[in-house]
Coordinates of C-alpha atoms and ligand atoms in Angstrom, one line a residue:
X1 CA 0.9 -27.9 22.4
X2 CA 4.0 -25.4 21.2
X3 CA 3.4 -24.2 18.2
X4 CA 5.8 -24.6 15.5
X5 CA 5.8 -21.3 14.1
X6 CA 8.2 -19.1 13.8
X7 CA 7.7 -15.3 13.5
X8 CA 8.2 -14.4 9.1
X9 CA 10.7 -11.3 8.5
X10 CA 7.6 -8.4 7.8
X11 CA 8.7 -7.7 4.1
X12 CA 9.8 -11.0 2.5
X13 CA 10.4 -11.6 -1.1
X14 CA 7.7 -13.7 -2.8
X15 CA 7.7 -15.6 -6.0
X16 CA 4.3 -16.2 -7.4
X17 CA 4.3 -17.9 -10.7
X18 CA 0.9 -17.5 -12.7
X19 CA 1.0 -13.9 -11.6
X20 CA -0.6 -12.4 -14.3
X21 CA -3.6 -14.7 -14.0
X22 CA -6.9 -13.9 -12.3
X23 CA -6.2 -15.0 -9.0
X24 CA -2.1 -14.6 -9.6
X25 CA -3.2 -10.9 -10.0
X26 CA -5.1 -10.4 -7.1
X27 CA -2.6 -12.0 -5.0
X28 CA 0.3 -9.8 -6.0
X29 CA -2.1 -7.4 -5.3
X30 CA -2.7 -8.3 -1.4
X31 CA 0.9 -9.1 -1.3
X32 CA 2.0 -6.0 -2.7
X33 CA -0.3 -4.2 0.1
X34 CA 1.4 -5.9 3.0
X35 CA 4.4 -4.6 2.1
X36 CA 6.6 -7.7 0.2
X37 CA 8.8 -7.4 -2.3
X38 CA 7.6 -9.6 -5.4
X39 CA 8.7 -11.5 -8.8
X40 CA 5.7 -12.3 -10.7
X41 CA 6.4 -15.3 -13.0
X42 CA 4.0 -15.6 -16.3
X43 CA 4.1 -16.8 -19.5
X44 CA 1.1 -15.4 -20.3
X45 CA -1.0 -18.3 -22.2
X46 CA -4.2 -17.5 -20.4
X47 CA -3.1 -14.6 -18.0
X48 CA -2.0 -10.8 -19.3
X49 CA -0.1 -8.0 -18.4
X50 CA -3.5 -5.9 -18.6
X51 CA -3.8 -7.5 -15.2
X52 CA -1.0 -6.3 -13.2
X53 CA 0.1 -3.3 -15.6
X54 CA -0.9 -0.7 -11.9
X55 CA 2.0 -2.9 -10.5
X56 CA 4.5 -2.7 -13.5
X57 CA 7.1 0.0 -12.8
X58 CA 6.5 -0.3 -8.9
X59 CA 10.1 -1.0 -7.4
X60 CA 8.7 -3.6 -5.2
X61 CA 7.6 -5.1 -8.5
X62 CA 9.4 -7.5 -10.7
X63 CA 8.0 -9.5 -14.0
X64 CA 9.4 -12.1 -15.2
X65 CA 8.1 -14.1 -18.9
X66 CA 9.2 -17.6 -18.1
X67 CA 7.3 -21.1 -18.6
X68 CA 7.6 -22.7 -15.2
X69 CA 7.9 -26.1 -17.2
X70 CA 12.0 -24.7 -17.5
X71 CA 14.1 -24.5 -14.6
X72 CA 14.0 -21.0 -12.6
X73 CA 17.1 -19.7 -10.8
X74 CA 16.2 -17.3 -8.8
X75 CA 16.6 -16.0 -4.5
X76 CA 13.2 -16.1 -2.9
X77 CA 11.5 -16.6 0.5
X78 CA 8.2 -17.9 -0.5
X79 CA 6.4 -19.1 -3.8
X80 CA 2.9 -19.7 -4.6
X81 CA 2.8 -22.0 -7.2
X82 CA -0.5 -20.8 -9.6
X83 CA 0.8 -21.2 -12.5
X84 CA -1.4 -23.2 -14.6
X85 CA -4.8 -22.8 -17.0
X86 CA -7.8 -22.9 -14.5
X87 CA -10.5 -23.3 -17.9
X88 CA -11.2 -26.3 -19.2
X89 CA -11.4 -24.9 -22.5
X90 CA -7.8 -23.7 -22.2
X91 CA -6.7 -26.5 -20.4
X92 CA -8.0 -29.1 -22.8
X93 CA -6.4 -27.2 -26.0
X94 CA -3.3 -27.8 -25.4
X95 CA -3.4 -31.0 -22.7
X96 CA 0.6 -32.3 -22.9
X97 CA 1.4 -28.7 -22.1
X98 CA -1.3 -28.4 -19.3
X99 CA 0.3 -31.9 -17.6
X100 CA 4.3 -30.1 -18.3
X101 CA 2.8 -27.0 -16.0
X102 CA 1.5 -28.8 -13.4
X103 CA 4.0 -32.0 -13.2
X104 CA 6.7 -30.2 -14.6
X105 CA 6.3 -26.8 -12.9
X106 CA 5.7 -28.4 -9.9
X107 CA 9.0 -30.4 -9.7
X108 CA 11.1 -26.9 -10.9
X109 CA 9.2 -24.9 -8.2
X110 CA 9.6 -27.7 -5.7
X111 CA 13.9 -27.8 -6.5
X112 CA 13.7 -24.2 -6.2
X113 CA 11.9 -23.9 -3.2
X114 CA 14.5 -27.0 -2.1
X115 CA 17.8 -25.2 -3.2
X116 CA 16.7 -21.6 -1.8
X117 CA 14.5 -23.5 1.3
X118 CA 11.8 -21.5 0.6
X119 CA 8.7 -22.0 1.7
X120 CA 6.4 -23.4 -1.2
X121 CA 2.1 -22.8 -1.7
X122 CA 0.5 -24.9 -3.9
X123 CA -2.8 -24.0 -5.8
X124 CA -4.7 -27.5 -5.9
X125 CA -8.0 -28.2 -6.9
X126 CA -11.1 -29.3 -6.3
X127 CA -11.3 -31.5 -9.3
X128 CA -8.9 -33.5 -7.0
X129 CA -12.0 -35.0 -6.3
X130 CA -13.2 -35.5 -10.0
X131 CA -16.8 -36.3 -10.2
X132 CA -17.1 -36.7 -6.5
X133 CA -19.5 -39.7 -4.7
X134 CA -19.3 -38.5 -1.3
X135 CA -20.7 -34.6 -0.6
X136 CA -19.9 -32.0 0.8
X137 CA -15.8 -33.2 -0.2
X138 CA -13.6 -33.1 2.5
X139 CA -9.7 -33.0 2.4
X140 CA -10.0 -37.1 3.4
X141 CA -11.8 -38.0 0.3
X142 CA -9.5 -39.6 -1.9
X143 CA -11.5 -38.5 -5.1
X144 CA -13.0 -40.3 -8.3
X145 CA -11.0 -39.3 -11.2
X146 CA -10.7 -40.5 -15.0
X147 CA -7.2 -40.7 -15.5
X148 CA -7.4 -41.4 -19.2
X149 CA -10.6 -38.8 -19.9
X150 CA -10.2 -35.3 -21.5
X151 CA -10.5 -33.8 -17.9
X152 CA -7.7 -35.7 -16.6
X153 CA -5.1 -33.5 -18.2
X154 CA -6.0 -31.0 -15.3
X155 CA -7.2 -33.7 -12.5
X156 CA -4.1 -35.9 -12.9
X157 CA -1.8 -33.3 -13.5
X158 CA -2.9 -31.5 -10.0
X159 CA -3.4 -34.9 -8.2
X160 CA 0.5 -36.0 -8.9
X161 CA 1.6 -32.2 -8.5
X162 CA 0.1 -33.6 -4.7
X163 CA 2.2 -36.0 -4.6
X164 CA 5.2 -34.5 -5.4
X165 CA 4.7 -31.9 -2.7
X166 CA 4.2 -34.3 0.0
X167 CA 7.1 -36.5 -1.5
X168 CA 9.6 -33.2 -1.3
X169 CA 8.0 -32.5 2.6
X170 CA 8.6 -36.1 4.2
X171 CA 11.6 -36.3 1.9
X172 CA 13.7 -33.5 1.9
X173 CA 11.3 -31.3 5.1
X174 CA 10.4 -28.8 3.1
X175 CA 7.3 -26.1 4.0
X176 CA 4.7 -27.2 2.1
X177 CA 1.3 -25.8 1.8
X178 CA -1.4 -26.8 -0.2
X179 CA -4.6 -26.0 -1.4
X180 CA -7.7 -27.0 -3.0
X181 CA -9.3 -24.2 -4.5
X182 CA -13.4 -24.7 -5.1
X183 CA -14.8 -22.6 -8.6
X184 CA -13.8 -18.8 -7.8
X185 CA -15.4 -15.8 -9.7
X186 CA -14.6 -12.0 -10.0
X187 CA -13.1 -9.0 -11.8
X188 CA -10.2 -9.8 -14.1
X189 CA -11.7 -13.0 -14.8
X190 CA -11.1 -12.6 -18.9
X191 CA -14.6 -13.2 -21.2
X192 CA -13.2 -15.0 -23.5
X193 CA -11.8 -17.7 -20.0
X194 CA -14.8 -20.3 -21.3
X195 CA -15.5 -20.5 -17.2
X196 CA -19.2 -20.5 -16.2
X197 CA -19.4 -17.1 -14.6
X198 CA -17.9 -15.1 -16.9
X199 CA -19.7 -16.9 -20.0
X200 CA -22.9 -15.9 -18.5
X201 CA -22.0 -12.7 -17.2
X202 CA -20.9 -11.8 -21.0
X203 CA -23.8 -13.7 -22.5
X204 CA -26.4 -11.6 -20.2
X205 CA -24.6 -7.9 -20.8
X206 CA -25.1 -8.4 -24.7
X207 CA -28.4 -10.0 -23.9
X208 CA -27.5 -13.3 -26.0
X209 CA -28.5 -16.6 -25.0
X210 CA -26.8 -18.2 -21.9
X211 CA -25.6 -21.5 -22.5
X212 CA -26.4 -24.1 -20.6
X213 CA -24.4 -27.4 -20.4
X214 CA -26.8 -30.2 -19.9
X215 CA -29.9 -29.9 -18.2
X216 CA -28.3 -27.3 -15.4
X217 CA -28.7 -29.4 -11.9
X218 CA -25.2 -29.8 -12.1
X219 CA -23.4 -27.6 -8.8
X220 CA -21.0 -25.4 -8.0
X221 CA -19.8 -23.5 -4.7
X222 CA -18.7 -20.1 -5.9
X223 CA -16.1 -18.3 -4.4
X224 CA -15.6 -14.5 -4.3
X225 CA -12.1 -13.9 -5.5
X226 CA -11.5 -11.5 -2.5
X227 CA -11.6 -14.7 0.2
X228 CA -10.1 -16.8 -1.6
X229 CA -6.9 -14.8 -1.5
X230 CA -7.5 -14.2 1.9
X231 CA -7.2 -18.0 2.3
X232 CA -4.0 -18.6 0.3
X233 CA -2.5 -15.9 2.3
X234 CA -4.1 -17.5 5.8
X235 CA -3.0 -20.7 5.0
X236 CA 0.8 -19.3 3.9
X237 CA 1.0 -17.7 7.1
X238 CA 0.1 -19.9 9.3
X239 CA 2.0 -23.1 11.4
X240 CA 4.6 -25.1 9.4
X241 CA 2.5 -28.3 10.6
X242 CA -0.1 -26.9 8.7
X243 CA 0.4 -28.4 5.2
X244 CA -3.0 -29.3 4.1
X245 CA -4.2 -30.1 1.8
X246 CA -7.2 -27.9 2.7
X247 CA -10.4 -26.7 0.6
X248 CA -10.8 -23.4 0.1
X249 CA -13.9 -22.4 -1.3
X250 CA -17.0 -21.2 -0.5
X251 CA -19.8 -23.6 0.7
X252 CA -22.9 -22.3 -0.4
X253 CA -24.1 -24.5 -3.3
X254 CA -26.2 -23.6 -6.6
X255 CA -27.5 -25.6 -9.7
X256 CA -25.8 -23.7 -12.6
X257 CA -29.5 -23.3 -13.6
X258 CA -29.8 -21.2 -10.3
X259 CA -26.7 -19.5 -11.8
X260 CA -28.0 -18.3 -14.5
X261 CA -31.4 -17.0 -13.3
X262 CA -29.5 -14.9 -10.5
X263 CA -27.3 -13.4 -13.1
X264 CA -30.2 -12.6 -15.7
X265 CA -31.8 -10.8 -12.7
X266 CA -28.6 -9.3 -11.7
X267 CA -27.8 -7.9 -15.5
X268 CA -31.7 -7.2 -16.1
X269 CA -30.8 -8.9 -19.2
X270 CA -33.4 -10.1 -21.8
X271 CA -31.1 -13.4 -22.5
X272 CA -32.7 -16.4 -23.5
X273 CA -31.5 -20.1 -22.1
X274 CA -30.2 -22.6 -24.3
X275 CA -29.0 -25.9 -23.9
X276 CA -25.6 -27.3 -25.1
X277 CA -24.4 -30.9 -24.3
X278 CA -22.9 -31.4 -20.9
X279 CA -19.1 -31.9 -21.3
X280 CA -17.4 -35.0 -20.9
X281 CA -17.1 -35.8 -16.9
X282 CA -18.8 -32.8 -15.4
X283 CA -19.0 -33.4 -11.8
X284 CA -22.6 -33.7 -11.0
X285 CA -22.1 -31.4 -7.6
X286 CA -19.4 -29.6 -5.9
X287 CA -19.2 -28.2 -2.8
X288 CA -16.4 -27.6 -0.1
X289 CA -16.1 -29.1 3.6
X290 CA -14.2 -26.3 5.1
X291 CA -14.3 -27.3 9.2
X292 CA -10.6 -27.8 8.3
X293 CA -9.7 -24.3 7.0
X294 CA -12.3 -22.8 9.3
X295 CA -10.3 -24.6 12.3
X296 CA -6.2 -24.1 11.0
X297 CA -6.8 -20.4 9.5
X298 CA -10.1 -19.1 10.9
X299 CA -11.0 -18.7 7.8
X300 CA -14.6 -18.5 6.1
X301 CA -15.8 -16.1 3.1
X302 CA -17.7 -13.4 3.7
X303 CA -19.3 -12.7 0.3
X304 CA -22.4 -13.8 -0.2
X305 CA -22.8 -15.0 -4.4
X306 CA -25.5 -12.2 -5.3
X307 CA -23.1 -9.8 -3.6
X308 CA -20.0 -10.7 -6.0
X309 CA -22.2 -11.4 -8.8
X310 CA -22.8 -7.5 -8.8
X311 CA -19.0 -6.8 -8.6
X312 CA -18.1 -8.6 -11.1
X313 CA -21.1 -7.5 -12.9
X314 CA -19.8 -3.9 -12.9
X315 CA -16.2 -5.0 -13.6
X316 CA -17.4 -6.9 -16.8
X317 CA -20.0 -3.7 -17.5
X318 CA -17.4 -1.3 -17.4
X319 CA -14.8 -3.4 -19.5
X320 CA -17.3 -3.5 -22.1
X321 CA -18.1 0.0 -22.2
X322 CA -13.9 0.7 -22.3
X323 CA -13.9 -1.2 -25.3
X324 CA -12.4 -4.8 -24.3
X325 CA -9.7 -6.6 -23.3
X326 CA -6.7 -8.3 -25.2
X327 CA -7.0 -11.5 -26.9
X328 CA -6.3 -14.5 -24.8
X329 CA -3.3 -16.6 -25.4
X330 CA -2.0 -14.1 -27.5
X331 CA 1.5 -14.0 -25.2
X332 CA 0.7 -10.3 -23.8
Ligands
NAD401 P1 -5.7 -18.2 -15.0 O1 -5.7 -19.1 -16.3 O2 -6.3 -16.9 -15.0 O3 -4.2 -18.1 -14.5 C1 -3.2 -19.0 -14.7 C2 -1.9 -18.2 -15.0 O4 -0.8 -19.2 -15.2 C3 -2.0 -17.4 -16.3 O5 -1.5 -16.1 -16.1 C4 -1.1 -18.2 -17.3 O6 -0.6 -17.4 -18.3 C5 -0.1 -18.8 -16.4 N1 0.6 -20.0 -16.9 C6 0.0 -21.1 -17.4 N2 0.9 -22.0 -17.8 C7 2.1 -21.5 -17.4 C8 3.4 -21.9 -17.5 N3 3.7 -23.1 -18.1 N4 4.4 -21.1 -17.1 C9 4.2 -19.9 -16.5 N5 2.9 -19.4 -16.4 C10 1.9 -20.2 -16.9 O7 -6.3 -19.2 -13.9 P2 -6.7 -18.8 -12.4 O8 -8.1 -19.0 -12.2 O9 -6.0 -17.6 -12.0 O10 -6.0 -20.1 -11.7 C11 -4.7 -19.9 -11.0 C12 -4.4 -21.2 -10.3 O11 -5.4 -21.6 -9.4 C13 -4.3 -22.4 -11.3 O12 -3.2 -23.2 -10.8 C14 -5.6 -23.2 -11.1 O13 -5.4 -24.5 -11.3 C15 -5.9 -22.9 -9.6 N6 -7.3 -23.0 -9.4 C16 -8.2 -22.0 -9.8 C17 -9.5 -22.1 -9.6 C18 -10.5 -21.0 -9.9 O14 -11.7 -21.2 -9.8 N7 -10.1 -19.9 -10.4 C19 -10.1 -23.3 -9.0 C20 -9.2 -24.3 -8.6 C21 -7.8 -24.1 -8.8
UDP402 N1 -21.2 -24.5 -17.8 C1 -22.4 -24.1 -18.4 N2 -22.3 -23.2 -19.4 C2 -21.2 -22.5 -19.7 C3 -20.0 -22.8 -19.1 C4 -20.0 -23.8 -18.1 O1 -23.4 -24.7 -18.2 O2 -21.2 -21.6 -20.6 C5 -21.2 -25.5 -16.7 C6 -20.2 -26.6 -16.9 O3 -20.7 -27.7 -17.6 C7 -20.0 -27.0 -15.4 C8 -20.2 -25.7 -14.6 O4 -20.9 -24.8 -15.5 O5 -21.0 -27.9 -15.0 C9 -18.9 -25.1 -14.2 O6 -18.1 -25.0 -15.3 P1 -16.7 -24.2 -15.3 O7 -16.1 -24.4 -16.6 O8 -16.8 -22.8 -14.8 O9 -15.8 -25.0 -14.2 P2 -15.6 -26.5 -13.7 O10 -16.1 -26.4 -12.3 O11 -16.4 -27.4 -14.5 O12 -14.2 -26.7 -13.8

C-alpha cells in the first residue's frame, strides 16, 4: 500500500504548549536536539521555568507565558498539545480551569493548527478509560468514566478534547495525532506534583512514612519519561493515516504496594507505610495494550521500573541536597 507520508523539512518550527511541564520539558529537550526551532507555551500553574532555564537564551528557543484557554496567534509547523495539569491534586483544585485547558485549549490549538495547517499532537490519557472493566485497555475500549465525579474534570475534559480532534480531522482534514499517555515517572517531576512516584520517592529520602491510598492492590504501568518522549515524537513523525488514538505507556504492571517496597529498597530508606483513604474513583488497575504503537511506530520502552526508579532517585537525591525547588503554582 503507498504510504501517505510525505518527507518533514529537517528543522521545522514546533509549538509545544505545556513546555515547561515535566514531559513539556523533556520534549523541548529531544526536539531541541534534532535540530527544530521551538516556542514553548506555559503558563506555568504546575510547570516552571527551573525546567527549561539550560534552554532559555538558546536562539532556537522561544518562551512564551500564555494560558492556552485564550486564543494564540502565532506561525508554526507542528504543535504538541500538553498543556494541562497531569495531578490529580492540581487538577482537582481548580476543576473549571482544568475543563477551560483541555476543552478550551484544545479548540484554540485545534483553530491554530487549522489557520497555519499545522500538524497538531495531542497528549490524551489513560484515564480515557476511567476505572477500566476490560484489561490490559486497548485503543478500542470505549472506557468507564464518571462524568459528574471529582475525577471527571480531567477524564471528561481529555475524552471531548478527543472528540474535538477527530471532529477538526474528518471535518476540516487536518493532521491529527493522538495519544494516550499511561502513568510516567522521572527527573523534573516536582515533589510537591501529589503524583505516586514522586510522593514516595520524597517520603522514602526524608525517611517519613509512605502513604498508601487504600489497601495498595490498586495498579499502575509506569513509564520511564525517556520512552515516552520517544513515543510522542514516533508517533508525530510517522504516516498522516496514523492518527491514533494510541497508548503509550509501558506495560509492565505493579500494585502501588509493590511500588513502594521497590522504592524503600531503592532509597534504603527506614520509611514506615501508612494507609490513607483511597480517593474517590481510583481505577482499580491500569495497564497499556500497545500492539498498536508497537505495530505503527515500532515503538516499546526500554527501561525497566527499578532502572528509572534509580534515576529519578538520584535526580530527587541531588535536588534535595541543592536545597529545593520552587513552589508549585506560584507562576514562575
Ligand atoms: P505537568 O503538570 O508537569 O505539565 C503541564 C504543563 O501545562 C505545566 O507546565 C503547566 O503549567 C501547563 N499548563 C497547565 N494549564 C495551562 C494552560 N491553561 N495554559 C498553558 N499552560 C498550561 O504535567 P505532565 O505530566 O508534564 O503532563 C503533560 C501532559 O501530558 C498533560 O496534558 C497530561 O494530561 C498528559 N499526561 C501526562 C501523564 C503523566 O503520567 N505524566 C499521563 C497521561 C497524560
Ligand atoms: N497513591 C498512593 N499514595 C500517594 C499517591 C498516590 O497510594 O501518595 C495511589 C493513588 O491512589 C493511585 C496511584 O497511587 O491509585 C497512582 O496515583 P497518581 O496520582 O500517581 O496517578 P493516577 O494514575 O491515579 O492518575
Amino acid at each position: 500500500m503507498e504510504s501517505t507520508r510525505t518527507s518533514p523539512p529537517l528543522r521545522r518550527r514546533i509549538l509545544v504548549t505545556g513546555g515547561a511541564g515535566f514531559l513539556g520539558s523533556h520534549l523541548c529537550d529531544a526536539l531541541a536536539r534534532a535540530g527544530h526551532d521551538l516556542l514553548c507555551v506555559d503558563n506555568y500553574y504546575t510547570g516552571s521555568k527551573d525546567n527549561i532555564a539550560h534552554l532559555i537564551g538558546q536562539p532556537f528557543f522561544e518562551l512564551m507565558r500564555h494560558d492556552v484557554t485564550f486564543p494564540l496567534y502565532v506561525e508554526t509547523d507542528e504543535i504538541f498539545n500538553l498543556a494541562c495539569p497531569a495531578s490529580p491534586i492540581h487538577y482537582q483544585f481548580n476543576p473549571v480551569q482544568t475543563i477551560k485547558t483541555s476543552v478550551h485549549g484544545a479548540i484554540n490549538m485545534l483553530g491554530l493548527a487549522k489557520r497555519v495547517r499545522a500538524k497538531i499532537l495531542q497528549a490524551s490519557t489513560s484515564e480515557v478509560y476511567g476505572d477500566p472493566t476490560v484489561h490490559p485497555q486497548e485503543e478500542t475500549y470505549w472506557g468507564n468514566t464518571n462524568p459528574i465525579g471529582l475525577r471527571s474534570c480531567y477524564d471528561e475534559g481529555k475524552r471531548c478534547a478527543e472528540t474535538l480532534f477527530f471532529d477538526y480531522h474528518r471535518q476540516h482534514h487536518l493532521k491529527i495525532k493522538v495519544a494516550r499517555i499511561f502513568n510516567t515517572y522521572g527527573p523534573r517531576m516536582h515533589p510537591n506534583d501529589g503524583r505516586v512516584v514522586s510522593n514516595f520517592i520524597m517520603q522514602a529520602l526524608r525517611n517519613d512514612p509512605i502513604t498508601i491510598y487504600g489497601a495498595g492492590s490498586q495498579t499502575r504501568s509506569f513509564c520511564y519519561v525517556d520512552d515516552l518522549i520517544a513515543g510522542l515524537i514516533a508517533l508525530m513523525d510517522s504516516p498522516d493515516d496514523v492518527s491514533g488514538p494510541i497508548n503509550l505507556g509501558n506495560p509492565d504492571e505493579f500494585t502501588i504496594a509493590e511500588l513502594a517496597a521497590l522504592i524503600i529498597e531503592l532509597t534504603g530508606s527506614r520509611s514506615s507505610l501508612v494507609r490513607k483513604p483511597l480517593p474517590s474513583d481510583d481505577p482499580k488497575q491500569r495497564c497499556p495494550d500497545i500492539a498498536r504503537a508497537r505495530q505503527a511506530l515500532h515503538w516499546e520502552p526500554t527501561v525497566k521500573l527499578r532502572q528509572g526508579l534509580a534515576k529519578t532517585i538520584d535526580y530527587f537525591d541531588e535536588q534535595l541536597k541543592k536545597g529545593g525547588w520552587s513552589a508549585i503554582g506560584t507562576g514562575r
